mmCIF file of C-alpha atoms in Angstrom:
data_model
loop_
_atom_site.group_PDB
_atom_site.id
_atom_site.type_symbol
_atom_site.label_atom_id
_atom_site.label_comp_id
_atom_site.label_asym_id
_atom_site.label_seq_id
_atom_site.Cartn_x
_atom_site.Cartn_y
_atom_site.Cartn_z
ATOM 1 C CA MET A 1 2.196 6.161 30.980
ATOM 2 C CA SER A 2 1.982 9.845 30.040
ATOM 3 C CA ALA A 3 1.224 10.666 26.436
ATOM 4 C CA VAL A 4 2.840 14.056 26.625
ATOM 5 C CA PRO A 5 6.647 13.848 26.298
ATOM 6 C CA ASP A 6 8.789 16.011 28.611
ATOM 7 C CA PHE A 7 9.505 18.607 25.940
ATOM 8 C CA ALA A 8 5.794 19.062 25.290
ATOM 9 C CA LEU A 9 4.977 21.092 28.390
ATOM 10 C CA HIS A 10 5.408 24.281 26.330
ATOM 11 C CA PRO A 11 2.179 25.917 25.010
ATOM 12 C CA VAL A 12 3.684 25.952 21.512
ATOM 13 C CA TRP A 13 3.472 22.137 21.502
ATOM 14 C CA TRP A 14 -0.269 22.310 22.116
ATOM 15 C CA LEU A 15 -0.660 25.014 19.468
ATOM 16 C CA ALA A 16 1.221 22.829 17.001
ATOM 17 C CA LEU A 17 -1.114 19.982 17.935
ATOM 18 C CA GLY A 18 -4.148 22.120 17.154
ATOM 19 C CA LEU A 19 -2.590 23.089 13.809
ATOM 20 C CA ALA A 20 -1.924 19.421 13.077
ATOM 21 C CA GLY A 21 -5.603 18.755 13.776
ATOM 22 C CA LEU A 22 -6.514 21.628 11.447
ATOM 23 C CA GLY A 23 -4.350 20.180 8.670
ATOM 24 C CA VAL A 24 -5.751 16.684 9.101
ATOM 25 C CA GLY A 25 -9.259 18.147 9.182
ATOM 26 C CA ILE A 26 -8.667 19.959 5.879
ATOM 27 C CA VAL A 27 -7.451 16.721 4.303
ATOM 28 C CA GLY A 28 -10.391 14.876 5.831
ATOM 29 C CA GLY A 29 -12.871 17.449 4.563
ATOM 30 C CA MET A 30 -11.312 17.400 1.077
ATOM 31 C CA PHE A 31 -11.285 13.641 0.644
ATOM 32 C CA GLY A 32 -14.122 12.597 2.901
ATOM 33 C CA VAL A 33 -12.082 10.661 5.428
ATOM 34 C CA GLY A 34 -11.536 10.875 9.164
ATOM 35 C CA GLY A 35 -7.807 11.273 8.713
ATOM 36 C CA ASN A 36 -6.564 8.827 11.325
ATOM 37 C CA PHE A 37 -4.286 7.204 8.760
ATOM 38 C CA LEU A 38 -2.479 10.568 8.660
ATOM 39 C CA LEU A 39 -2.978 11.584 12.275
ATOM 40 C CA ILE A 40 -1.455 8.535 13.946
ATOM 41 C CA PRO A 41 1.903 8.788 12.118
ATOM 42 C CA ILE A 42 1.926 12.558 12.782
ATOM 43 C CA LEU A 43 1.370 11.984 16.508
ATOM 44 C CA ASN A 44 3.892 9.152 16.769
ATOM 45 C CA VAL A 45 6.629 10.325 14.418
ATOM 46 C CA GLY A 46 6.108 14.096 14.595
ATOM 47 C CA PHE A 47 5.052 14.653 18.197
ATOM 48 C CA GLY A 48 6.764 11.733 19.914
ATOM 49 C CA VAL A 49 3.558 10.276 21.330
ATOM 50 C CA PRO A 50 3.917 6.509 22.023
ATOM 51 C CA ILE A 51 2.182 4.462 19.306
ATOM 52 C CA SER A 52 -0.422 2.820 21.563
ATOM 53 C CA ILE A 53 -1.468 6.233 22.907
ATOM 54 C CA ALA A 54 -1.465 7.711 19.384
ATOM 55 C CA VAL A 55 -3.910 4.982 18.306
ATOM 56 C CA GLY A 56 -6.168 5.247 21.362
ATOM 57 C CA THR A 57 -6.245 9.048 21.326
ATOM 58 C CA SER A 58 -6.965 9.168 17.594
ATOM 59 C CA LEU A 59 -9.887 6.780 18.045
ATOM 60 C CA CYS A 60 -11.225 9.063 20.780
ATOM 61 C CA GLN A 61 -10.971 12.028 18.412
ATOM 62 C CA ILE A 62 -12.735 10.144 15.615
ATOM 63 C CA ILE A 63 -15.834 9.776 17.813
ATOM 64 C CA GLY A 64 -16.333 13.530 17.493
ATOM 65 C CA THR A 65 -15.849 13.701 13.727
ATOM 66 C CA GLY A 66 -17.868 10.517 13.281
ATOM 67 C CA VAL A 67 -20.873 11.781 15.237
ATOM 68 C CA ALA A 68 -20.848 15.024 13.229
ATOM 69 C CA ALA A 69 -20.641 13.040 9.985
ATOM 70 C CA LEU A 70 -23.476 10.759 11.088
ATOM 71 C CA MET A 71 -25.768 13.696 11.843
ATOM 72 C CA ARG A 72 -24.940 15.292 8.519
ATOM 73 C CA HIS A 73 -25.471 12.204 6.391
ATOM 74 C CA GLN A 74 -28.666 11.255 8.163
ATOM 75 C CA ARG A 75 -30.060 14.677 7.342
ATOM 76 C CA LEU A 76 -29.016 14.301 3.700
ATOM 77 C CA ARG A 77 -30.323 10.702 3.644
ATOM 78 C CA GLN A 78 -27.117 9.421 2.087
ATOM 79 C CA GLY A 79 -25.806 5.943 2.704
ATOM 80 C CA GLU A 80 -26.958 2.357 2.915
ATOM 81 C CA ILE A 81 -27.963 2.008 6.570
ATOM 82 C CA LYS A 82 -28.503 -1.745 6.251
ATOM 83 C CA ILE A 83 -24.743 -2.220 5.836
ATOM 84 C CA ASP A 84 -24.207 -0.254 9.032
ATOM 85 C CA TRP A 85 -26.570 -2.426 11.078
ATOM 86 C CA ILE A 86 -25.122 -5.691 9.769
ATOM 87 C CA MET A 87 -21.534 -4.524 10.472
ATOM 88 C CA LEU A 88 -22.372 -3.201 13.938
ATOM 89 C CA LEU A 89 -21.886 -6.256 16.157
ATOM 90 C CA GLY A 90 -18.761 -7.374 14.314
ATOM 91 C CA GLY A 91 -17.363 -3.871 14.613
ATOM 92 C CA LEU A 92 -17.945 -3.847 18.387
ATOM 93 C CA MET A 93 -16.283 -7.206 18.923
ATOM 94 C CA GLY A 94 -13.457 -6.522 16.496
ATOM 95 C CA ALA A 95 -12.566 -3.136 17.971
ATOM 96 C CA SER A 96 -12.315 -4.563 21.494
ATOM 97 C CA ALA A 97 -10.184 -7.447 20.266
ATOM 98 C CA GLY A 98 -7.899 -5.108 18.290
ATOM 99 C CA ALA A 99 -7.457 -2.715 21.193
ATOM 100 C CA ASN A 100 -6.624 -5.541 23.585
ATOM 101 C CA LEU A 101 -4.124 -6.997 21.104
ATOM 102 C CA LEU A 102 -2.401 -3.604 20.885
ATOM 103 C CA GLY A 103 -2.386 -3.458 24.673
ATOM 104 C CA THR A 104 -0.679 -6.859 24.751
ATOM 105 C CA LEU A 105 1.870 -5.813 22.113
ATOM 106 C CA ALA A 106 2.634 -2.660 24.094
ATOM 107 C CA THR A 107 3.663 -4.778 27.078
ATOM 108 C CA ARG A 108 5.931 -7.025 24.995
ATOM 109 C CA GLY A 109 8.892 -4.707 25.191
ATOM 110 C CA SER A 110 11.164 -4.511 22.181
ATOM 111 C CA LEU A 111 12.122 -6.687 19.251
ATOM 112 C CA ASP A 112 15.721 -7.176 18.189
ATOM 113 C CA ILE A 113 15.874 -6.911 14.404
ATOM 114 C CA ALA A 114 19.253 -7.040 12.679
ATOM 115 C CA GLY A 115 20.930 -5.983 15.902
ATOM 116 C CA HIS A 116 18.661 -2.976 16.482
ATOM 117 C CA SER A 117 15.947 -2.637 19.076
ATOM 118 C CA ILE A 118 12.437 -1.435 18.200
ATOM 119 C CA PRO A 119 9.274 -1.478 20.335
ATOM 120 C CA THR A 120 7.177 -4.503 19.333
ATOM 121 C CA ALA A 121 3.963 -2.509 18.998
ATOM 122 C CA LYS A 122 5.605 0.121 16.793
ATOM 123 C CA PHE A 123 7.131 -2.529 14.501
ATOM 124 C CA VAL A 124 3.910 -4.517 14.049
ATOM 125 C CA LEU A 125 1.791 -1.426 13.465
ATOM 126 C CA ALA A 126 4.293 0.108 11.059
ATOM 127 C CA VAL A 127 4.317 -3.048 8.906
ATOM 128 C CA ILE A 128 0.503 -3.199 8.865
ATOM 129 C CA TYR A 129 0.318 0.501 8.010
ATOM 130 C CA VAL A 130 2.775 0.300 5.135
ATOM 131 C CA VAL A 131 1.098 -2.755 3.596
ATOM 132 C CA LEU A 132 -2.507 -1.499 3.954
ATOM 133 C CA LEU A 133 -1.821 2.055 2.841
ATOM 134 C CA SER A 134 0.253 0.898 -0.143
ATOM 135 C CA VAL A 135 -2.565 -1.368 -1.368
ATOM 136 C CA VAL A 136 -5.159 1.398 -0.968
ATOM 137 C CA ALA A 137 -2.903 3.947 -2.687
ATOM 138 C CA PHE A 138 -2.359 1.571 -5.613
ATOM 139 C CA TRP A 139 -6.096 1.082 -6.145
ATOM 140 C CA MET A 140 -6.936 4.785 -5.811
ATOM 141 C CA ILE A 141 -4.227 5.977 -8.220
ATOM 142 C CA ARG A 142 -5.036 3.214 -10.701
ATOM 143 C CA ASP A 143 -8.755 3.979 -10.535
ATOM 144 C CA ALA A 144 -8.169 7.697 -11.026
ATOM 145 C CA ARG A 145 -6.112 7.030 -14.147
ATOM 146 C CA MET A 146 -8.444 4.474 -15.670
ATOM 147 C CA ARG A 147 -11.877 5.792 -14.750
ATOM 148 C CA PRO A 148 -12.821 9.393 -15.571
ATOM 149 C CA ALA A 149 -15.085 11.430 -13.264
ATOM 150 C CA GLY A 150 -18.720 10.398 -13.499
ATOM 151 C CA ALA A 151 -18.020 7.060 -15.170
ATOM 152 C CA PRO A 152 -20.171 4.267 -13.657
ATOM 153 C CA LEU A 153 -18.764 1.543 -11.459
ATOM 154 C CA THR A 154 -19.456 -2.098 -12.150
ATOM 155 C CA SER A 155 -20.544 -4.592 -9.536
ATOM 156 C CA GLY A 156 -17.601 -5.400 -7.247
ATOM 157 C CA PRO A 157 -16.082 -8.845 -6.536
ATOM 158 C CA LEU A 158 -17.552 -9.026 -3.025
ATOM 159 C CA THR A 159 -21.071 -9.083 -4.462
ATOM 160 C CA ARG A 160 -20.223 -12.311 -6.318
ATOM 161 C CA ILE A 161 -19.751 -14.242 -3.060
ATOM 162 C CA ALA A 162 -23.103 -16.034 -2.873
ATOM 163 C CA LEU A 163 -23.008 -17.076 0.775
ATOM 164 C CA PRO A 164 -26.565 -17.107 2.141
ATOM 165 C CA PRO A 165 -28.464 -15.423 3.508
ATOM 166 C CA MET A 166 -28.436 -12.718 0.851
ATOM 167 C CA THR A 167 -29.953 -9.278 1.242
ATOM 168 C CA TRP A 168 -30.950 -6.510 -1.147
ATOM 169 C CA LEU A 169 -29.225 -3.164 -0.542
ATOM 170 C CA PRO A 170 -31.640 -0.523 -1.942
ATOM 171 C CA ALA A 171 -29.300 2.438 -1.850
ATOM 172 C CA ALA A 172 -26.487 0.420 -3.413
ATOM 173 C CA GLU A 173 -28.774 -1.423 -5.875
ATOM 174 C CA ARG A 174 -26.942 -4.670 -5.164
ATOM 175 C CA ARG A 175 -27.603 -8.032 -3.550
ATOM 176 C CA MET A 176 -24.981 -9.009 -1.039
ATOM 177 C CA SER A 177 -24.190 -11.810 1.349
ATOM 178 C CA VAL A 178 -25.033 -10.918 4.963
ATOM 179 C CA PRO A 179 -22.120 -12.989 6.392
ATOM 180 C CA VAL A 180 -19.675 -11.175 4.078
ATOM 181 C CA ILE A 181 -20.865 -7.783 5.334
ATOM 182 C CA ALA A 182 -20.720 -8.998 8.941
ATOM 183 C CA TRP A 183 -17.164 -10.291 8.506
ATOM 184 C CA LEU A 184 -16.205 -6.961 6.939
ATOM 185 C CA GLY A 185 -17.506 -5.259 10.064
ATOM 186 C CA LEU A 186 -15.433 -7.570 12.254
ATOM 187 C CA LEU A 187 -12.282 -7.002 10.191
ATOM 188 C CA LEU A 188 -12.662 -3.225 10.031
ATOM 189 C CA GLY A 189 -13.500 -3.071 13.733
ATOM 190 C CA PHE A 190 -10.404 -5.127 14.522
ATOM 191 C CA LEU A 191 -8.194 -2.839 12.420
ATOM 192 C CA SER A 192 -9.835 0.172 14.010
ATOM 193 C CA GLY A 193 -8.952 -1.058 17.496
ATOM 194 C CA LEU A 194 -5.463 -2.230 16.535
ATOM 195 C CA VAL A 195 -4.143 0.480 14.211
ATOM 196 C CA GLY A 196 -6.763 3.200 14.676
ATOM 197 C CA MET A 197 -7.964 3.403 11.111
ATOM 198 C CA GLY A 198 -10.648 1.725 9.083
ATOM 199 C CA GLY A 199 -12.964 4.469 7.958
ATOM 200 C CA GLY A 200 -12.461 6.395 4.787
ATOM 201 C CA VAL A 201 -9.109 4.940 3.906
ATOM 202 C CA LEU A 202 -10.284 1.304 4.081
ATOM 203 C CA LEU A 203 -14.089 1.161 4.106
ATOM 204 C CA MET A 204 -14.583 3.624 1.255
ATOM 205 C CA PRO A 205 -12.411 1.676 -1.227
ATOM 206 C CA ILE A 206 -14.087 -1.570 -0.126
ATOM 207 C CA LEU A 207 -17.541 -0.094 -0.708
ATOM 208 C CA ILE A 208 -16.626 1.513 -4.023
ATOM 209 C CA PHE A 209 -14.362 -1.137 -5.575
ATOM 210 C CA GLY A 210 -15.371 -4.252 -3.634
ATOM 211 C CA ILE A 211 -19.117 -3.774 -3.793
ATOM 212 C CA GLY A 212 -19.637 -1.106 -6.476
ATOM 213 C CA VAL A 213 -21.481 1.481 -4.372
ATOM 214 C CA ARG A 214 -21.692 4.982 -5.838
ATOM 215 C CA VAL A 215 -19.237 7.393 -4.209
ATOM 216 C CA ARG A 216 -21.888 9.683 -2.712
ATOM 217 C CA MET A 217 -23.676 6.689 -1.200
ATOM 218 C CA ALA A 218 -20.403 5.159 -0.007
ATOM 219 C CA ALA A 219 -19.509 8.389 1.801
ATOM 220 C CA GLY A 220 -22.591 8.042 4.003
ATOM 221 C CA THR A 221 -22.357 4.283 4.519
ATOM 222 C CA GLY A 222 -20.681 2.571 7.428
ATOM 223 C CA ILE A 223 -20.390 5.704 9.555
ATOM 224 C CA LEU A 224 -22.655 4.306 12.273
ATOM 225 C CA ALA A 225 -20.663 1.073 12.393
ATOM 226 C CA LEU A 226 -17.374 2.975 12.450
ATOM 227 C CA VAL A 227 -18.533 5.294 15.238
ATOM 228 C CA VAL A 228 -19.588 2.258 17.280
ATOM 229 C CA SER A 229 -16.186 0.645 16.582
ATOM 230 C CA ALA A 230 -14.461 3.866 17.620
ATOM 231 C CA VAL A 231 -16.490 3.950 20.849
ATOM 232 C CA ALA A 232 -15.657 0.316 21.635
ATOM 233 C CA GLY A 233 -11.991 0.851 20.746
ATOM 234 C CA THR A 234 -11.801 4.074 22.766
ATOM 235 C CA TRP A 235 -13.355 2.358 25.786
ATOM 236 C CA ALA A 236 -10.839 -0.477 25.664
ATOM 237 C CA HIS A 237 -7.885 1.856 25.049
ATOM 238 C CA ALA A 238 -9.016 4.326 27.723
ATOM 239 C CA ARG A 239 -9.186 1.572 30.334
ATOM 240 C CA LEU A 240 -5.673 0.517 29.328
ATOM 241 C CA GLY A 241 -4.438 4.092 29.765
ATOM 242 C CA HIS A 242 -3.930 4.639 26.025
ATOM 243 C CA VAL A 243 -6.110 7.745 25.612
ATOM 244 C CA ASP A 244 -4.994 11.297 26.373
ATOM 245 C CA LEU A 245 -8.251 13.258 26.406
ATOM 246 C CA ARG A 246 -6.475 16.642 26.295
ATOM 247 C CA ILE A 247 -4.711 15.748 23.056
ATOM 248 C CA ALA A 248 -7.899 14.279 21.599
ATOM 249 C CA MET A 249 -9.954 17.414 22.283
ATOM 250 C CA MET A 250 -7.220 19.721 20.957
ATOM 251 C CA LEU A 251 -7.082 17.694 17.754
ATOM 252 C CA LEU A 252 -10.865 17.643 17.516
ATOM 253 C CA ILE A 253 -11.116 21.421 17.755
ATOM 254 C CA GLY A 254 -8.574 21.820 14.947
ATOM 255 C CA SER A 255 -10.046 19.098 12.740
ATOM 256 C CA THR A 256 -13.592 20.454 13.057
ATOM 257 C CA LEU A 257 -12.482 23.805 11.662
ATOM 258 C CA GLY A 258 -10.296 22.132 9.047
ATOM 259 C CA ALA A 259 -13.063 19.880 7.751
ATOM 260 C CA ALA A 260 -15.246 22.861 6.876
ATOM 261 C CA VAL A 261 -12.367 24.414 4.924
ATOM 262 C CA GLY A 262 -11.570 21.115 3.209
ATOM 263 C CA ALA A 263 -15.137 20.564 2.066
ATOM 264 C CA THR A 264 -15.176 24.030 0.473
ATOM 265 C CA ILE A 265 -11.991 23.241 -1.456
ATOM 266 C CA THR A 266 -13.458 19.931 -2.641
ATOM 267 C CA SER A 267 -16.597 21.492 -4.044
ATOM 268 C CA ARG A 268 -14.427 23.221 -6.617
ATOM 269 C CA MET A 269 -12.401 20.188 -7.726
ATOM 270 C CA ASP A 270 -12.894 17.447 -10.280
ATOM 271 C CA GLY A 271 -13.722 14.013 -8.784
ATOM 272 C CA GLN A 272 -11.162 12.105 -10.804
ATOM 273 C CA ARG A 273 -8.401 14.480 -9.795
ATOM 274 C CA LEU A 274 -9.478 14.216 -6.154
ATOM 275 C CA ARG A 275 -9.253 10.425 -6.224
ATOM 276 C CA GLY A 276 -5.768 10.602 -7.713
ATOM 277 C CA LEU A 277 -4.597 13.190 -5.167
ATOM 278 C CA PHE A 278 -5.937 11.081 -2.330
ATOM 279 C CA GLY A 279 -4.110 8.039 -3.624
ATOM 280 C CA TRP A 280 -0.839 9.962 -3.728
ATOM 281 C CA LEU A 281 -1.399 11.329 -0.231
ATOM 282 C CA VAL A 282 -1.955 7.818 1.111
ATOM 283 C CA LEU A 283 1.174 6.615 -0.692
ATOM 284 C CA ILE A 284 3.256 9.467 0.760
ATOM 285 C CA THR A 285 2.001 8.561 4.231
ATOM 286 C CA ALA A 286 2.966 4.914 3.705
ATOM 287 C CA CYS A 287 6.456 6.017 2.600
ATOM 288 C CA ALA A 288 6.800 8.270 5.657
ATOM 289 C CA VAL A 289 5.928 5.392 7.992
ATOM 290 C CA LEU A 290 8.363 3.107 6.154
ATOM 291 C CA TRP A 291 11.085 5.760 6.343
ATOM 292 C CA ASP A 292 10.567 6.132 10.090
ATOM 293 C CA LEU A 293 10.681 2.356 10.538
ATOM 294 C CA LEU A 294 13.915 2.005 8.576
ATOM 295 C CA ARG A 295 15.411 4.964 10.433
ATOM 296 C CA THR A 296 14.544 3.339 13.761
ATOM 297 C CA LEU A 297 16.220 0.130 12.576
ATOM 298 C CA ARG A 298 19.246 2.198 11.536
ATOM 299 C CA VAL A 299 18.915 0.974 7.950
ATOM 300 C CA LEU A 300 18.760 4.617 6.830
ATOM 301 C CA MET B 1 -5.321 1.314 34.273
ATOM 302 C CA ARG B 2 -7.718 4.264 34.056
ATOM 303 C CA THR B 3 -11.057 4.625 35.819
ATOM 304 C CA ILE B 4 -14.435 3.907 34.266
ATOM 305 C CA SER B 5 -15.437 7.568 34.645
ATOM 306 C CA TYR B 6 -12.397 8.616 32.601
ATOM 307 C CA ALA B 7 -13.285 6.111 29.875
ATOM 308 C CA ILE B 8 -16.849 7.451 29.826
ATOM 309 C CA ALA B 9 -15.512 11.017 29.525
ATOM 310 C CA CYS B 10 -13.330 9.917 26.572
ATOM 311 C CA ILE B 11 -16.516 8.878 24.752
ATOM 312 C CA VAL B 12 -19.038 11.471 25.890
ATOM 313 C CA LEU B 13 -16.965 14.648 25.457
ATOM 314 C CA PRO B 14 -15.956 14.067 21.812
ATOM 315 C CA ALA B 15 -19.511 12.913 21.011
ATOM 316 C CA LEU B 16 -20.961 16.114 22.489
ATOM 317 C CA TRP B 17 -18.480 18.149 20.487
ATOM 318 C CA GLY B 18 -19.496 16.300 17.326
ATOM 319 C CA LEU B 19 -23.192 16.976 17.995
ATOM 320 C CA ALA B 20 -22.472 20.655 18.599
ATOM 321 C CA ALA B 21 -20.385 20.899 15.420
ATOM 322 C CA ALA B 22 -23.113 19.241 13.342
ATOM 323 C CA TRP B 23 -25.774 21.571 14.786
ATOM 324 C CA ILE B 24 -23.693 24.676 14.099
ATOM 325 C CA TYR B 25 -22.915 23.536 10.572
ATOM 326 C CA ASP B 26 -26.611 22.875 9.871
ATOM 327 C CA ARG B 27 -27.527 26.336 11.138
ATOM 328 C CA ILE B 28 -24.917 27.886 8.839
ATOM 329 C CA ALA B 29 -26.129 25.785 5.894
ATOM 330 C CA ALA B 30 -29.755 26.763 6.554
ATOM 331 C CA ARG B 31 -28.853 30.452 6.714
ATOM 332 C CA ARG B 32 -26.859 30.131 3.487
ATOM 333 C CA ALA B 33 -29.807 28.362 1.799
ATOM 334 C CA ARG B 34 -32.105 31.246 2.779
ATOM 335 C CA HIS B 35 -29.765 33.795 1.219
ATOM 336 C CA MET B 36 -28.626 31.680 -1.757
ATOM 337 C CA PRO B 37 -31.467 29.230 -2.532
ATOM 338 C CA ASP B 38 -29.884 27.958 -5.745
ATOM 339 C CA GLU B 39 -26.735 26.675 -4.038
ATOM 340 C CA ASP B 40 -26.482 22.895 -3.696
ATOM 341 C CA ASP B 41 -26.228 21.852 -0.026
ATOM 342 C CA SER B 42 -25.727 18.191 -0.659
ATOM 343 C CA ALA B 43 -21.951 18.507 -0.603
ATOM 344 C CA ASP B 44 -20.470 16.339 2.080
ATOM 345 C CA MET B 45 -18.640 18.110 4.824
ATOM 346 C CA TYR B 46 -17.854 15.251 7.076
ATOM 347 C CA HIS B 47 -17.495 11.627 6.326
ATOM 348 C CA ILE B 48 -15.115 8.981 7.526
#
C-alpha cells in the first residue's frame, strides 16, 4: 500500500507537507505537545493519506521530537523519571497490541452504516478521536476558566487509589500506586499504537488533573515511556507497511523548526490563557474529525 | 509486509534527527546564555 496518493507526485505536495509539519511544530512548541492529535487528521483528511499509514507515519515522526524532548528535559532535570520507568513495560506491550489491532482493522474492509460505506479502521479511529479529544478539551477549557495562572493544584483522584505497592514520587510530591501507573502506561501505549496519540494531549492532563503534578514537572514526565511506546508502535506499523519514512522525515524537518518558533511565542503568554487556547484547539480538532466522519457517511 | 531493515531505519533515522536537533538547540541556548546571562533558559522547547 502506498501512502502517497496519485496526485501527490508533485513537489508542491511535499512542500505543503513540510509546511504542515511546521504548523504542527509551532502548535507543539506553544503548548508542549507532540502534535499527533493534529497531525493525523491533517494527513488523513487534508492530504488523503490512508488512516493506518497516517497513524504509523506520525508515530515514526514522534520518535524524533520525543528524543529531542528527552534530551532537553534531562538536561533541565525536569520530570518524575520514576513514572517513566514504571510505565515503560506497559507502554511497550500496549503499543504493539494497539498497532496490531489497527492492522487487523485495516484488513476488515468497510462498514455499512445507514446505507453508506466507510473503511472500518477510519470509523473506529474517528469515534475514538472525537470522544477522547472532546473529554480533554472539556477539562482544559474548564480548568482554564476556573483556575488562574499560578494557582496550585490539589492532589488528583488517581492518587487516592490505594492499591499496593505504593511508591513516593519525589518530583511530584505524591504517593501513588505502582499498579495504577503501570496500567496507565499500558493504556497510553495501546492508544499510541492504535490512534497514534497519547503524549501531551492525554498524558499531560492525566498527570496534571489525575495526579496533581505541577505543569513544569508534568511536561518532562513520561517522555521516556512515550518514546519507547512510539518506537514499539513504529516497529509494528513499519512491519505492517504502515510507515512512509519520506513523509515522516519531511514532517520532522518542518516540526523541528516550528517547535522552536512555538516555544518563543509561549514564553510571552500567560499560562491560563495558554491552557484555554489549547483546549479550544483540541475541541476544534475533534469537530473537524467529526465533520469528516459525517461527511463520509453522507449525513452532511 | 516491510523488511526488518526498513523498520530499523524508521526508528533510527528520526532518533538521529532528534539527537541532532537537541544538540543544535543546546548550542544555541549556551551561546545565548553567554551573551545574555540573565535570560531564563528553563523554558521548555520540546515536550510531548
